[in-house]
Tab-separated table of C-alpha atoms in Angstrom:
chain	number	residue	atom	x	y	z
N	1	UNK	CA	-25.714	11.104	26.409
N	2	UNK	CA	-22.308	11.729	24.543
N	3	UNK	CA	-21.085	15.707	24.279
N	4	UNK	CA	-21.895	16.618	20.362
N	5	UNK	CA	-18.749	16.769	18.346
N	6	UNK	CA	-17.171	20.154	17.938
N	7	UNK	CA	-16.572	21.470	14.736
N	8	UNK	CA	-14.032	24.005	14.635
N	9	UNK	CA	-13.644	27.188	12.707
N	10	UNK	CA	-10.554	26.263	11.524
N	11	UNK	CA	-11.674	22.862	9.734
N	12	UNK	CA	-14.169	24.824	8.281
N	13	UNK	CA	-12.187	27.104	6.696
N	14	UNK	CA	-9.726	24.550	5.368
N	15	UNK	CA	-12.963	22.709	4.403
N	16	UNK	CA	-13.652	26.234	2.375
N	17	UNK	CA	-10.210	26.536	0.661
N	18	UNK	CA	-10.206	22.992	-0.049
N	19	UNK	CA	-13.612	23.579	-1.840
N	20	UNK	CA	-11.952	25.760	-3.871
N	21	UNK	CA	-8.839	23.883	-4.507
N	22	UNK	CA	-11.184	21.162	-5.466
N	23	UNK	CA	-12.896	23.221	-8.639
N	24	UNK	CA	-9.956	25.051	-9.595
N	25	UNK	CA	-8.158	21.392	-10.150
N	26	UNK	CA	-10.754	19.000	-11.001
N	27	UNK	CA	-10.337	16.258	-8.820
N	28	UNK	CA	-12.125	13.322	-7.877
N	29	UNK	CA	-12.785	13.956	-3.807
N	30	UNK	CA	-11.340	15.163	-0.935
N	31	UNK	CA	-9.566	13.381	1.178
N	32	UNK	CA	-9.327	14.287	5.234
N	33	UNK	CA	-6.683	13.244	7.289
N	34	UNK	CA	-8.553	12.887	10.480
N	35	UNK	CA	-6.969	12.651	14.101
N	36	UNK	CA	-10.093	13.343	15.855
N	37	UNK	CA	-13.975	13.005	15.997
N	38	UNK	CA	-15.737	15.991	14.558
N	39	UNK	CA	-19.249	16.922	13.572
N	40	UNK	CA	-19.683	14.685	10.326
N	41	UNK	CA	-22.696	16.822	8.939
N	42	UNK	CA	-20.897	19.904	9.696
N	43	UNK	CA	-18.295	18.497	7.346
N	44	UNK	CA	-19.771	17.816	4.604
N	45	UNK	CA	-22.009	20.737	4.698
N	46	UNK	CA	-18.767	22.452	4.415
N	47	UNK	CA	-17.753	20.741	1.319
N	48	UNK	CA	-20.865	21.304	-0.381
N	49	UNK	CA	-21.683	17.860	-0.168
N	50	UNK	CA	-18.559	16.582	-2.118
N	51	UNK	CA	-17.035	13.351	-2.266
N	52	UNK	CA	-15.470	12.687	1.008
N	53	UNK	CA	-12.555	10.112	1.840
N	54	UNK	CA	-11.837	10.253	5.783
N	55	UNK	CA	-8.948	8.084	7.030
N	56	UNK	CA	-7.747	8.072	10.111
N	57	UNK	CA	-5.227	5.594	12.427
N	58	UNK	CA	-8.616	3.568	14.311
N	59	UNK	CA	-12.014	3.120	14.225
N	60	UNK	CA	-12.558	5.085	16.931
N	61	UNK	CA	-11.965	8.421	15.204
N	62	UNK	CA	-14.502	7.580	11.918
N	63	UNK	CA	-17.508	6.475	14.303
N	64	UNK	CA	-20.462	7.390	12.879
N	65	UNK	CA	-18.834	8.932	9.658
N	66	UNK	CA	-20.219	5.725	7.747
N	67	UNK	CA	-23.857	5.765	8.870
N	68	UNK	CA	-24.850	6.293	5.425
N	69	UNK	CA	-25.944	9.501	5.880
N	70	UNK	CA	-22.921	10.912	4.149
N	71	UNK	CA	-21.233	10.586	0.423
N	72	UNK	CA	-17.874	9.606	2.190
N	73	UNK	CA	-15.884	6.492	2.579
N	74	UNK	CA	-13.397	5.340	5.149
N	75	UNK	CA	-10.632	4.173	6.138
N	76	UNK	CA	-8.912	2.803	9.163
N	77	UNK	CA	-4.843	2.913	9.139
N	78	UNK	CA	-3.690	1.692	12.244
N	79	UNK	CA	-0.358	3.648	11.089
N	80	UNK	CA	-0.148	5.802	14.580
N	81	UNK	CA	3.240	7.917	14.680
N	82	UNK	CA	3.907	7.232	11.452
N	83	UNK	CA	5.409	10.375	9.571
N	84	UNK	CA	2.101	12.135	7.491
N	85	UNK	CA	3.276	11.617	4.283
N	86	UNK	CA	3.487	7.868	4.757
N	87	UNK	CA	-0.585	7.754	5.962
N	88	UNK	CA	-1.444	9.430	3.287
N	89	UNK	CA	0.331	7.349	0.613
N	90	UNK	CA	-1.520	4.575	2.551
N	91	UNK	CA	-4.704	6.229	2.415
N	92	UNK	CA	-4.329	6.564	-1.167
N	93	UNK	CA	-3.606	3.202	-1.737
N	94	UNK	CA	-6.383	1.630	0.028
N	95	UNK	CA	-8.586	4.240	-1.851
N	96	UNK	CA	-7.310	2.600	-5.023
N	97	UNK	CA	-7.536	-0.728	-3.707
N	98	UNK	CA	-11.377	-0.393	-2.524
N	99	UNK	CA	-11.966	1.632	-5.696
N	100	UNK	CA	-13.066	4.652	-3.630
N	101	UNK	CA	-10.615	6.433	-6.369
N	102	UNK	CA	-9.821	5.720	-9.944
N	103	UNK	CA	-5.354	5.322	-10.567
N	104	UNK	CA	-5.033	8.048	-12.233
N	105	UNK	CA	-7.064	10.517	-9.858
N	106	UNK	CA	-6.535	13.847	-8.368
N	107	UNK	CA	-7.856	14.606	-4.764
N	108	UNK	CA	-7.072	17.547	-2.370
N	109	UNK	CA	-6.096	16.129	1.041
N	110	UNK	CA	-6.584	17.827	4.044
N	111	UNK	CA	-4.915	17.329	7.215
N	112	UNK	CA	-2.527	18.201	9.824
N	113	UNK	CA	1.517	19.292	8.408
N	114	UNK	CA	2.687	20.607	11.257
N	115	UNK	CA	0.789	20.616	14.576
N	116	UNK	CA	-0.823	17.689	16.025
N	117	UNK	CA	-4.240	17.707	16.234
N	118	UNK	CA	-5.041	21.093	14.094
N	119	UNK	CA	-5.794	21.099	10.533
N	120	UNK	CA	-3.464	23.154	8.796
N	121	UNK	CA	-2.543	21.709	5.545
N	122	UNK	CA	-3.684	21.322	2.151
N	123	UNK	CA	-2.077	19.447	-1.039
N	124	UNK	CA	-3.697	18.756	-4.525
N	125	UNK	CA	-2.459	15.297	-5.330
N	126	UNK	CA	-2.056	13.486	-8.194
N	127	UNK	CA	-1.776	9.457	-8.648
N	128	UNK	CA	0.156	7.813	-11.237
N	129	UNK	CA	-1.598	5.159	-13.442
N	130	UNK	CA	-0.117	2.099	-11.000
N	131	UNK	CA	0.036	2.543	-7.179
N	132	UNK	CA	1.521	-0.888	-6.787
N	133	UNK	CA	-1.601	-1.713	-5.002
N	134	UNK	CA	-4.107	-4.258	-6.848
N	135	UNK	CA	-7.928	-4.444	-6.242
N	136	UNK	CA	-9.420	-8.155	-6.058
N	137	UNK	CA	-10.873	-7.777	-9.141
N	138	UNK	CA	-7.357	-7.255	-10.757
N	139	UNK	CA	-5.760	-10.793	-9.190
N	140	UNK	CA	-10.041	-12.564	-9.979
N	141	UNK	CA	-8.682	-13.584	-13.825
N	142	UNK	CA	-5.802	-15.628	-12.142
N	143	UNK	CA	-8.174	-18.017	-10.802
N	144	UNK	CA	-6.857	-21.318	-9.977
N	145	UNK	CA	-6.987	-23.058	-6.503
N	146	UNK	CA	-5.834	-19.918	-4.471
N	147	UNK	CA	-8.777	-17.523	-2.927
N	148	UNK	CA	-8.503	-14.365	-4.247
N	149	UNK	CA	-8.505	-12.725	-1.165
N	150	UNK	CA	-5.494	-14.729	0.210
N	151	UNK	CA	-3.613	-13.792	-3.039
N	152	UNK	CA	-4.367	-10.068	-2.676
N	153	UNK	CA	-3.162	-10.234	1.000
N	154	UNK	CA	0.042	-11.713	-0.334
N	155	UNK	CA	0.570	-9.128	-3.302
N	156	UNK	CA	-0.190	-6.023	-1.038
N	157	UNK	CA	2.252	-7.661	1.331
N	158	UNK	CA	4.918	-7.897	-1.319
N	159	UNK	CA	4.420	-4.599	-2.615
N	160	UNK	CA	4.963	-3.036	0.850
N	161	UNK	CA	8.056	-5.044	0.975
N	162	UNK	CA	9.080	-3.928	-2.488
N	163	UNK	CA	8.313	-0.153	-1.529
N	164	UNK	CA	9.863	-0.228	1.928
N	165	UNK	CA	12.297	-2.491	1.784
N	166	UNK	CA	13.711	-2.906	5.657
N	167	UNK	CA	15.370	0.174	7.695
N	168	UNK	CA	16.335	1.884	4.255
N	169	UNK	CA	17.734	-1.371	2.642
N	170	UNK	CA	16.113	-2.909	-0.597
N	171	UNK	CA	15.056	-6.440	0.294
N	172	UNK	CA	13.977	-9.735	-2.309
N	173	UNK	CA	11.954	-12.063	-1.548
N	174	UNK	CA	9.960	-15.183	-2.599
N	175	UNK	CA	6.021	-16.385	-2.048
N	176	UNK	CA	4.934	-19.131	-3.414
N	177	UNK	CA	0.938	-19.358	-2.458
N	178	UNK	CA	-1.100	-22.315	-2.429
N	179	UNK	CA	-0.311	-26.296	-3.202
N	180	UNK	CA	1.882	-26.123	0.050
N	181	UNK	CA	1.973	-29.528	0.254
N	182	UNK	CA	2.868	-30.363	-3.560
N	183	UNK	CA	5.334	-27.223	-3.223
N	184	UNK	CA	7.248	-28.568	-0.168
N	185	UNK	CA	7.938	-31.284	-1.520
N	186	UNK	CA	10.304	-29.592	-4.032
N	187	UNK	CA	11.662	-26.887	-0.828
N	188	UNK	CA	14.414	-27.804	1.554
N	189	UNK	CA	15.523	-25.367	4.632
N	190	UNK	CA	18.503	-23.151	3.654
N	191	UNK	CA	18.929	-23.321	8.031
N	192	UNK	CA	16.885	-21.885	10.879
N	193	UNK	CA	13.380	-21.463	9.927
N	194	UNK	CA	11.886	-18.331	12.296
N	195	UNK	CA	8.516	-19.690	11.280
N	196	UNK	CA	8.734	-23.762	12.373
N	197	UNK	CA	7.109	-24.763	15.873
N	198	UNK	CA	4.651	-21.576	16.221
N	199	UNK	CA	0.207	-22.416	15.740
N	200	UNK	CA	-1.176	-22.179	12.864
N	201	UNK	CA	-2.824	-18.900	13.960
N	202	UNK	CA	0.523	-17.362	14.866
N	203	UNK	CA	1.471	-17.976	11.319
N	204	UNK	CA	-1.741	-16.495	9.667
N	205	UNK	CA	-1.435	-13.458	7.390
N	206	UNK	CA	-4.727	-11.938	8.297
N	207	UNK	CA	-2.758	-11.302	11.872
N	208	UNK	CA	-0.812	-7.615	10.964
N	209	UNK	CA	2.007	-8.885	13.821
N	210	UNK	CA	2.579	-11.776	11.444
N	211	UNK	CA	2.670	-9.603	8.282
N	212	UNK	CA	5.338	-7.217	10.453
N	213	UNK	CA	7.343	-10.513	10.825
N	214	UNK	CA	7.510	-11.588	7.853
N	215	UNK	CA	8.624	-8.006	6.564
N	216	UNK	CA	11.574	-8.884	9.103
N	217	UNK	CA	12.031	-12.528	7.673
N	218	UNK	CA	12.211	-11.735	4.084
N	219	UNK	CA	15.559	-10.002	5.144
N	220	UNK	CA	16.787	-14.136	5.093
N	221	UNK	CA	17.801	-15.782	2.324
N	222	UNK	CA	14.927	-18.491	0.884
N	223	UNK	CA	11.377	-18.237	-0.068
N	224	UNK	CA	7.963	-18.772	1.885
N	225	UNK	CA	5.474	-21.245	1.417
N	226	UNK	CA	2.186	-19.888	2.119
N	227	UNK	CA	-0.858	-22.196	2.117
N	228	UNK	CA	-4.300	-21.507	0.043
N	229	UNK	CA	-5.851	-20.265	3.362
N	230	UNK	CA	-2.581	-17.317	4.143
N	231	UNK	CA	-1.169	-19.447	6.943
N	232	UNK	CA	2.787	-19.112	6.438
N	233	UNK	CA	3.583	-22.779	6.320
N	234	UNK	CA	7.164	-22.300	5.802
N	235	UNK	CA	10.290	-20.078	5.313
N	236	UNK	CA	13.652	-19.726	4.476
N	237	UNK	CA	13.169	-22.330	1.667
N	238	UNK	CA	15.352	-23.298	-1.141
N	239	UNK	CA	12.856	-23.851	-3.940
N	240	UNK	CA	14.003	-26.584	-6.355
N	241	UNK	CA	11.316	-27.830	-8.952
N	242	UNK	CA	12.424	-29.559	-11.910
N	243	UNK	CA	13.192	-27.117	-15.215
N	244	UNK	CA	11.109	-26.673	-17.807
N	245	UNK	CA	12.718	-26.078	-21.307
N	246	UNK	CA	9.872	-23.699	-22.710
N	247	UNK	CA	10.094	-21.302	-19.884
N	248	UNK	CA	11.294	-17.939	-20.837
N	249	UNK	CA	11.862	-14.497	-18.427
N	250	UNK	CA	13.293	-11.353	-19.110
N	251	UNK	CA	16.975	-10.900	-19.325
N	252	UNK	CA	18.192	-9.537	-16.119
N	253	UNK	CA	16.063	-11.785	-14.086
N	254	UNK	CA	17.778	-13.881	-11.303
N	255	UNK	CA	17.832	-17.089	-9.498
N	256	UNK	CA	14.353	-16.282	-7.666
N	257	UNK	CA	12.745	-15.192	-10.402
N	258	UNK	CA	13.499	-18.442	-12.572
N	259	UNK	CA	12.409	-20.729	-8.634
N	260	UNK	CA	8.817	-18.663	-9.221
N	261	UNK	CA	8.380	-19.896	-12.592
N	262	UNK	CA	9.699	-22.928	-12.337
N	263	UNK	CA	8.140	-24.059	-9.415
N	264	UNK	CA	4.236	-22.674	-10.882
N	265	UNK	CA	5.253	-25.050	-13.664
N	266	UNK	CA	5.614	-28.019	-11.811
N	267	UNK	CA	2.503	-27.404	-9.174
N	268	UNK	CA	-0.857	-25.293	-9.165
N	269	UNK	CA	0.448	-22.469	-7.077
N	270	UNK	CA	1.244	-19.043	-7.615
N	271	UNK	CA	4.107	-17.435	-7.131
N	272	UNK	CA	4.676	-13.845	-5.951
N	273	UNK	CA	8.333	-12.603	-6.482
N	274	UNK	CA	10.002	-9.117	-5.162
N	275	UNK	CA	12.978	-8.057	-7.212
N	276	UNK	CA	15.518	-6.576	-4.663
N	277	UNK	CA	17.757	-3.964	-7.148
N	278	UNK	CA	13.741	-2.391	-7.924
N	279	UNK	CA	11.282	-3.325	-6.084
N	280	UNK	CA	9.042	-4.597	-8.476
N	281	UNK	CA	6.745	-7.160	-8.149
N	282	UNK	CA	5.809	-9.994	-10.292
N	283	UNK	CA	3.014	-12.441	-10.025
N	284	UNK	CA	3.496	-16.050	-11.740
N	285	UNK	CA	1.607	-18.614	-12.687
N	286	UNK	CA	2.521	-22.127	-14.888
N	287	UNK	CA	5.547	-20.863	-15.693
N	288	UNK	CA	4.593	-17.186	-16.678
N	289	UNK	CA	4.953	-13.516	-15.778
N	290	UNK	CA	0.968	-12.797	-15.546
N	291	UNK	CA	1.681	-9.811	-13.444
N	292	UNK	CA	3.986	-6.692	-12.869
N	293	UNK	CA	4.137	-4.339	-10.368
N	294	UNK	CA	6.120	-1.223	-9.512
N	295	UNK	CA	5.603	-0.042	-6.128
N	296	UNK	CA	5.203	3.660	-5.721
N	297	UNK	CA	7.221	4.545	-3.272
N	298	UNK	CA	5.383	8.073	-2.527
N	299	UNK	CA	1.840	8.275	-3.734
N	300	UNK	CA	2.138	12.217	-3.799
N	301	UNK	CA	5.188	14.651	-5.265
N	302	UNK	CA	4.902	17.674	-2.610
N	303	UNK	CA	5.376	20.893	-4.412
N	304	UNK	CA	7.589	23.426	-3.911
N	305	UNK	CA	6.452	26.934	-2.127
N	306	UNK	CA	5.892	29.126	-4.457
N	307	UNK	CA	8.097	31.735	-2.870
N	308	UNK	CA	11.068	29.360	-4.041
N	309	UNK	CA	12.454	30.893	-7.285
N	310	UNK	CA	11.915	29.231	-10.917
N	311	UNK	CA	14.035	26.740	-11.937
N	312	UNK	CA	15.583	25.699	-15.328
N	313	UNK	CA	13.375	23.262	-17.079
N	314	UNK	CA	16.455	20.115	-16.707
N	315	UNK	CA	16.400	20.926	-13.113
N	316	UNK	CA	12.535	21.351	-12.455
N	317	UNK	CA	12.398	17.445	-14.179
N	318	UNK	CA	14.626	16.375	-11.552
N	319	UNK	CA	13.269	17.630	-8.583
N	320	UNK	CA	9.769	16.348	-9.333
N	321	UNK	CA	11.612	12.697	-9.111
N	322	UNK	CA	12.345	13.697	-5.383
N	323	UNK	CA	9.839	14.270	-3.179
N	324	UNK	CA	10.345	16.405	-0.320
N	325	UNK	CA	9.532	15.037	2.921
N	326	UNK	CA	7.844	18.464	4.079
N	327	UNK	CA	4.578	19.146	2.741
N	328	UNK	CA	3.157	22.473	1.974
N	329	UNK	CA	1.160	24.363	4.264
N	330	UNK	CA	-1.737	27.654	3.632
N	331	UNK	CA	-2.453	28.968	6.487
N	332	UNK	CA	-6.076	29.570	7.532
């Protein structure tokens, strides 16, 4: 018989001030941070029964949180030593994405600043109207010949690449989902493909080594041609369809940009374009923008302690552009 979960006295109290955090503000649910297995009833007792998120880096850590039992959701990361503010902008944005919270919610996350394993931090959050992270039933409308799941991989893929860039760089890139067959035959290789001679399931974007890969390949000049079932069929592509008179894009809007509509013009597939000087997303299809994204690069602006003294107004504005890496901490 397993040892029952301990439920320490000082998640309850940061369960209590979060409580309290969570009336003063008005926010949608609490979200915990977890890094270990704890007594699931216990928690939510301590919450009063409020709307729970738990996230945490496996599966492992939320068993039994999901029984049904409790009003809570989860969510799996698989982001181990990754730096805390970057799980919780993930947890936020799968939140959004599985409609567990609303854009433009607030929620009071819980979880550990500064020691491992011991709760010890608290932050009342607040989401902007676009994460940069779409729900299925945002890309559904597009319809077409692409599933709508394999198109949502692709666009949450993009976004991340939009948002993160590579090792602090910007990076552009093209997809162009769907038709692969139609679409290659308007692609030629710009040089070495990284993709060419590997199985079809070492090419598949359901596989999160193949999505880390491809993060590393869009560095490379040349688009990727992803099939209607997220198998990466192709990369480092020069896409070449024939132009179409009547298609118009925004001023400002390059060479990869005018390949995406062009080539949704000339086939049935979609294409899914990263601008490299923003970030910003942009789905197309026959010819046209349908979509545009703008990839929040923190999901959270950390505030300042309050022992800091006031700033003037010009100055406050700017700092809330910047958030600090450091989150706040009250201690229990």
């Amino acid at each position: 018989m397993a040892a029952p979960r301990r439920f320490s006295d000082q998640l309850r109290t940061m369960c209590g001030l979060a409580v309290q955090l969570a009336d003063a503000k008005q926010v949608e649910s609490i979200l915990f941070l977890m890094e270990r297995p704890t007594d699931w009833e216990a928690l939510a007792a301590a919450v009063g029964g409020r709307s729970m998120i738990l996230a945490a880096d496996s599966a492992e850590i939320l068993d039994g949180a999901d029984d049904g039992a409790l009003d809570c959701d989860t969510i799996v990361l698989n982001m181990s030593g990754a730096p805390v503010y970057e799980r919780l902008t993930e947890a936020l944005l799968e939140a959004v994405a599985d409609d567990h919270l609303t854009p433009g919610a607030s929620v009071v996350a819980v979880y550990s600043g500064f020691e491992d394993g011991v709760t010890d931090s608290l932050s009342v959050i607040h989401l902007d109207e676009h994460l940069g992270r779409l729900t299925v039933r945002d890309l559904r409308p597009l319809g077409g010949r692409v599933p709508t799941e394999t198109l949502k991989m692709v666009v949450d893929l993009a976004v991340e690449i939009g948002r993160e860039g590579r090792e602090g760089k910007p990076v552009g890139t093209l997809f162009v989902v769907g038709e692969h067959r139609k679409v290659q035959e308007f692609c030629k290789p710009m040089g070495f493909d990284p993709v060419k001679g590997y199985t079809s399931q070492e090419r598949s974007l359901t596989d999160a080594k193949v999505r880390e890969g491809i993060k590393e390949i869009a560095q490379m000049d040349g688009a990727f041609v992803v099939s209607s079932k997220g198998v990466v069929i192709a990369s480092a592509q020069h896409v070449s369809a024939p132009p179409a008179p009547d298609i118009a894009i925004s001023k400002g809007l390059g060479a990869r940009h005018w390949a995406a509509a062009e080539i949704t013009r000339a086939t049935g597939a979609i294409a899914v374009a990263i601008s490299s000087s923003s970030g910003t997303v942009r789905v197309f299809q026959n010819g046209d923008v349908v979509l545009r994204i703008e990839p929040l690069r923190r999901a959270m602006t950390w505030r300042d302690f309050d022992s800091e003294p006031a700033l003037p107004p010009e100055k406050t504005v700017e700092r809330a552009k910047k958030p600090i890496d450091s989150p706040p901490v009250t201690d229990a």
